[in-house]
Amino acid sequence: VRAVDGVDLQVKRGETLGIVGESGCGKTTLGRVILGLTHMTEGSVHYAGKDIRMMTNKDLRRRLQIVFQDPGGSMNPRMSVRSIVGEPLQVNGMAEGAELTQKVADLLDSVGLKREHMNRFPHEFSGGQKQRIALARALSMDPEFILLDEPTNHLDIPGIQWLEEFLRKSDIALLFVSHDRAFIQRVANKILDLDRGQLTRWECDYPTYLERKAELLAGEAKQQAVFDKKLAEEEVWIRKGIQARRTRNEGRVRALKKMREERAERRNLQGKSRLDLSDAQLSGRKVITV
């Protein structure tokens, strides 16, 4: 089964789109395909009318950036923050020496870090601080598009609040993958719903999307129930044997085969877990302290 099929998507500058969907449905895969980091079996991706396959890596890095959900894992532990954030500027000949130092300092300031942080190394920072360093590096190239993969994973509450405010003020095209419903609700101005391999764009905020999605699923469930009842009836009929073999019923047999194929291709919703906790008699001592 393909992770994502039949996608038709356009992202414009200033849009902030949150990708939502069940775990393992292909959200990160979709993001990596958009950035050219994962090969797609068919289709194409275009930036400003230009096919990604015709663009150089240098051009891609200047236009597109990604901040992974574990940014520390992609940082060279032997490189200082100055080198990590400033490397894209040096590689592309955009800054050197004192000018580079000042640009790095400005970038760190924009993500809530201090100038003195630039001479330190990744292992000296918390997960949330590494997230900010990775964001500063992504911003160094003044990109047109940024993908954030689970951006709140390593942030504390003040860090999440800062990121929300930062993204709301940005005019960069932003696409983020997240399971943090509160974050999606406060940041996304449009929703991309990845459900059973199909991507649907919702031109609304997250609470409105949840209401409309629930209505859509309820209607889908009713349609499937009618279909499954009809299929069961036809299966009973075909087992009668002699009636199905008559010439005048060949069309009905063909219709049954088509229904079987349609049912086999259906991708059902993933199951939901439910956890119930019941009260117990007090033990008289602390069981766990967190």
C-alpha positions as semicolon CSV with decimal commas, in nm:
position;residue;x (nm);y (nm);z (nm)
1;V;0,000;0,000;0,000
2;R;0,135;0,343;-0,086
3;A;0,192;0,582;0,202
4;V;0,034;0,871;0,014
5;D;-0,154;0,857;-0,316
6;G;-0,298;1,113;-0,555
7;V;-0,169;1,425;-0,376
8;D;-0,247;1,762;-0,536
9;L;-0,116;2,036;-0,309
10;Q;-0,009;2,399;-0,339
11;V;0,156;2,596;-0,058
12;K;0,183;2,976;-0,077
13;R;0,404;3,219;0,114
14;G;0,250;3,323;0,444
15;E;0,049;3,002;0,483
16;T;0,094;2,792;0,795
17;L;-0,031;2,440;0,734
18;G;-0,047;2,170;0,999
19;I;-0,037;1,809;0,881
20;V;-0,254;1,584;1,098
21;G;-0,317;1,211;1,092
22;E;-0,271;0,887;1,282
23;S;0,080;0,778;1,381
24;G;0,253;0,599;1,095
25;C;0,014;0,730;0,827
26;G;0,294;0,898;0,627
27;K;0,303;1,260;0,751
28;T;0,683;1,278;0,782
29;T;0,723;1,085;0,454
30;L;0,508;1,344;0,277
31;G;0,719;1,625;0,419
32;R;1,043;1,460;0,312
33;V;0,906;1,406;-0,040
34;I;0,820;1,776;-0,064
35;L;1,179;1,865;0,031
36;G;1,331;1,612;-0,208
37;L;1,474;1,400;0,077
38;T;1,265;1,093;-0,006
39;H;1,211;0,947;-0,354
40;M;0,853;0,927;-0,480
41;T;0,730;0,651;-0,707
42;E;0,549;0,894;-0,937
43;G;0,455;1,260;-0,967
44;S;0,659;1,578;-0,934
45;V;0,728;1,868;-0,700
46;H;0,768;2,224;-0,830
47;Y;0,899;2,540;-0,665
48;A;0,805;2,868;-0,834
49;G;0,727;2,667;-1,147
50;K;1,059;2,481;-1,150
51;D;1,075;2,101;-1,118
52;I;1,272;1,998;-0,808
53;R;1,463;1,745;-1,020
54;M;1,606;2,030;-1,226
55;M;1,725;2,230;-0,924
56;T;2,077;2,212;-0,778
57;N;2,127;2,110;-0,415
58;K;2,259;2,459;-0,345
59;D;1,942;2,618;-0,482
60;L;1,723;2,376;-0,288
61;R;1,902;2,448;0,040
62;R;1,850;2,821;-0,008
63;R;1,479;2,785;-0,081
64;L;1,381;2,499;0,151
65;Q;1,473;2,404;0,506
66;I;1,371;2,132;0,752
67;V;1,397;2,117;1,130
68;F;1,386;1,753;1,242
69;Q;1,207;1,642;1,559
70;D;1,545;1,547;1,713
71;P;1,766;1,833;1,590
72;G;2,053;1,740;1,818
73;G;2,103;1,415;1,626
74;S;2,186;1,605;1,306
75;M;2,437;1,842;1,470
76;N;2,810;1,775;1,460
77;P;2,912;1,753;1,828
78;R;3,255;1,899;1,745
79;M;3,109;2,213;1,585
80;S;3,032;2,524;1,788
81;V;2,696;2,696;1,760
82;R;2,866;2,967;1,554
83;S;2,975;2,705;1,301
84;I;2,643;2,518;1,302
85;V;2,434;2,829;1,238
86;G;2,689;3,006;1,018
87;E;2,795;2,714;0,798
88;P;2,523;2,769;0,532
89;L;2,626;3,135;0,510
90;Q;2,991;3,043;0,462
91;V;2,926;2,764;0,211
92;N;2,716;2,997;-0,001
93;G;2,967;3,284;0,028
94;M;2,716;3,510;0,204
95;A;2,931;3,609;0,503
96;E;3,281;3,573;0,652
97;G;3,472;3,687;0,959
98;A;3,316;3,965;1,166
99;E;3,015;3,988;0,934
100;L;2,945;3,616;0,984
101;T;2,974;3,649;1,362
102;Q;2,726;3,937;1,364
103;K;2,477;3,752;1,144
104;V;2,496;3,445;1,368
105;A;2,442;3,664;1,674
106;D;2,138;3,824;1,510
107;L;1,995;3,485;1,418
108;L;2,042;3,353;1,771
109;D;1,874;3,664;1,909
110;S;1,577;3,608;1,675
111;V;1,519;3,261;1,825
112;G;1,564;3,368;2,186
113;L;1,930;3,271;2,241
114;K;2,219;3,493;2,348
115;R;2,537;3,600;2,169
116;E;2,756;3,417;2,421
117;H;2,590;3,088;2,322
118;M;2,768;3,084;1,986
119;N;3,099;2,955;2,125
120;R;2,939;2,660;2,305
121;F;2,877;2,307;2,172
122;P;2,556;2,104;2,122
123;H;2,603;1,877;2,425
124;E;2,586;2,183;2,652
125;F;2,227;2,261;2,554
126;S;1,886;2,122;2,643
127;G;1,659;1,968;2,381
128;G;1,458;2,288;2,356
129;Q;1,770;2,501;2,307
130;K;1,890;2,265;2,033
131;Q;1,553;2,314;1,865
132;R;1,616;2,689;1,863
133;I;1,967;2,644;1,727
134;A;1,832;2,425;1,445
135;L;1,567;2,687;1,368
136;A;1,832;2,962;1,359
137;R;2,034;2,755;1,112
138;A;1,725;2,702;0,895
139;L;1,654;3,075;0,897
140;S;2,013;3,165;0,803
141;M;1,940;3,114;0,434
142;D;1,625;3,329;0,440
143;P;1,427;3,033;0,298
144;E;1,092;3,047;0,123
145;F;0,966;2,728;0,287
146;I;1,033;2,556;0,622
147;L;0,914;2,212;0,734
148;L;0,898;2,150;1,110
149;D;0,875;1,787;1,222
150;E;0,714;1,761;1,568
151;P;0,852;2,104;1,671
152;T;0,725;2,094;2,031
153;N;0,874;1,755;2,121
154;H;1,168;1,890;2,323
155;L;1,025;2,225;2,431
156;D;0,897;2,321;2,775
157;I;0,585;2,536;2,807
158;P;0,768;2,873;2,780
159;G;0,956;2,736;2,476
160;I;0,631;2,628;2,308
161;Q;0,475;2,967;2,377
162;W;0,779;3,139;2,225
163;L;0,767;2,917;1,914
164;E;0,395;2,979;1,867
165;E;0,447;3,355;1,877
166;F;0,750;3,333;1,647
167;L;0,564;3,131;1,382
168;R;0,254;3,350;1,394
169;K;0,468;3,653;1,304
170;S;0,654;3,479;1,020
171;D;0,560;3,530;0,655
172;I;0,752;3,220;0,540
173;A;0,554;2,929;0,397
174;L;0,539;2,687;0,690
175;L;0,441;2,322;0,695
176;F;0,457;2,135;1,023
177;V;0,388;1,783;1,142
178;S;0,259;1,759;1,497
179;H;0,046;1,558;1,739
180;D;0,024;1,857;1,975
181;R;-0,339;1,960;1,935
182;A;-0,306;2,281;2,133
183;F;-0,008;2,388;1,920
184;I;-0,192;2,307;1,596
185;Q;-0,496;2,502;1,713
186;R;-0,293;2,814;1,797
187;V;-0,055;2,815;1,496
188;A;-0,211;2,654;1,187
189;N;-0,435;2,867;0,966
190;K;-0,509;2,569;0,740
191;I;-0,512;2,191;0,795
192;L;-0,378;1,908;0,579
193;D;-0,549;1,583;0,676
194;L;-0,364;1,264;0,581
195;D;-0,611;0,980;0,619
196;R;-0,560;0,630;0,474
197;G;-0,326;0,750;0,202
198;Q;-0,539;1,045;0,091
199;L;-0,444;1,407;0,158
200;T;-0,726;1,659;0,202
201;R;-0,680;2,032;0,248
202;W;-0,918;2,207;0,488
203;E;-0,945;2,586;0,455
204;C;-1,024;2,642;0,822
205;D;-0,876;2,640;1,169
206;Y;-0,824;2,321;1,371
207;P;-1,144;2,323;1,585
208;T;-1,358;2,375;1,274
209;Y;-1,169;2,096;1,098
210;L;-1,242;1,855;1,386
211;E;-1,616;1,925;1,366
212;R;-1,632;1,886;0,987
213;K;-1,412;1,577;0,990
214;A;-1,635;1,409;1,248
215;E;-1,940;1,477;1,028
216;L;-1,758;1,340;0,724
217;L;-1,659;1,018;0,903
218;A;-2,012;0,969;1,032
219;G;-2,148;0,993;0,677
220;E;-1,878;0,760;0,550
221;A;-1,964;0,502;0,816
222;K;-2,331;0,505;0,713
223;Q;-2,242;0,457;0,346
224;Q;-2,009;0,169;0,429
225;A;-2,274;0,003;0,644
226;V;-2,522;0,011;0,353
227;F;-2,256;-0,121;0,117
228;D;-2,152;-0,404;0,352
229;K;-2,516;-0,510;0,403
230;K;-2,570;-0,526;0,027
231;L;-2,246;-0,724;-0,020
232;A;-2,350;-0,974;0,248
233;E;-2,686;-1,024;0,079
234;E;-2,519;-1,086;-0,257
235;E;-2,276;-1,335;-0,102
236;V;-2,574;-1,531;0,034
237;W;-2,733;-1,524;-0,311
238;I;-2,419;-1,645;-0,493
239;R;-2,389;-1,940;-0,259
240;K;-2,728;-2,066;-0,377
241;G;-2,544;-2,177;-0,689
242;I;-2,787;-2,258;-0,970
243;Q;-2,948;-1,913;-0,987
244;A;-2,611;-1,743;-1,029
245;R;-2,514;-1,962;-1,321
246;R;-2,809;-1,868;-1,535
247;T;-2,732;-1,638;-1,827
248;R;-2,976;-1,372;-1,715
249;N;-2,780;-1,331;-1,386
250;E;-2,431;-1,287;-1,530
251;G;-2,453;-0,910;-1,479
252;R;-2,534;-0,963;-1,114
253;V;-2,231;-1,189;-1,077
254;R;-2,007;-0,928;-1,236
255;A;-2,149;-0,663;-1,001
256;L;-2,072;-0,888;-0,704
257;K;-1,711;-0,933;-0,817
258;K;-1,675;-0,557;-0,846
259;M;-1,816;-0,511;-0,495
260;R;-1,566;-0,765;-0,361
261;E;-1,279;-0,573;-0,522
262;E;-1,405;-0,244;-0,385
263;R;-1,434;-0,388;-0,034
264;A;-1,084;-0,540;-0,054
265;E;-0,934;-0,202;-0,150
266;R;-1,100;-0,018;0,139
267;R;-0,856;0,120;0,394
268;N;-1,023;0,125;0,732
269;L;-0,960;0,374;1,008
270;Q;-0,703;0,267;1,263
271;G;-0,845;0,143;1,591
272;K;-0,868;0,366;1,896
273;S;-0,737;0,253;2,232
274;R;-0,934;0,309;2,551
275;L;-0,789;0,306;2,900
276;D;-1,002;0,288;3,216
277;L;-0,859;0,340;3,563
278;S;-1,056;0,228;3,864
279;D;-1,012;0,339;4,226
280;A;-0,829;0,113;4,468
281;Q;-0,797;0,106;4,844
282;L;-0,524;0,335;4,975
283;S;-0,207;0,142;5,057
284;G;-0,092;0,380;5,327
285;R;0,235;0,461;5,150
286;K;0,355;0,637;4,839
287;V;0,364;0,404;4,540
288;I;0,539;0,642;4,302
289;T;0,668;0,997;4,316
290;V;0,710;1,185;3,985
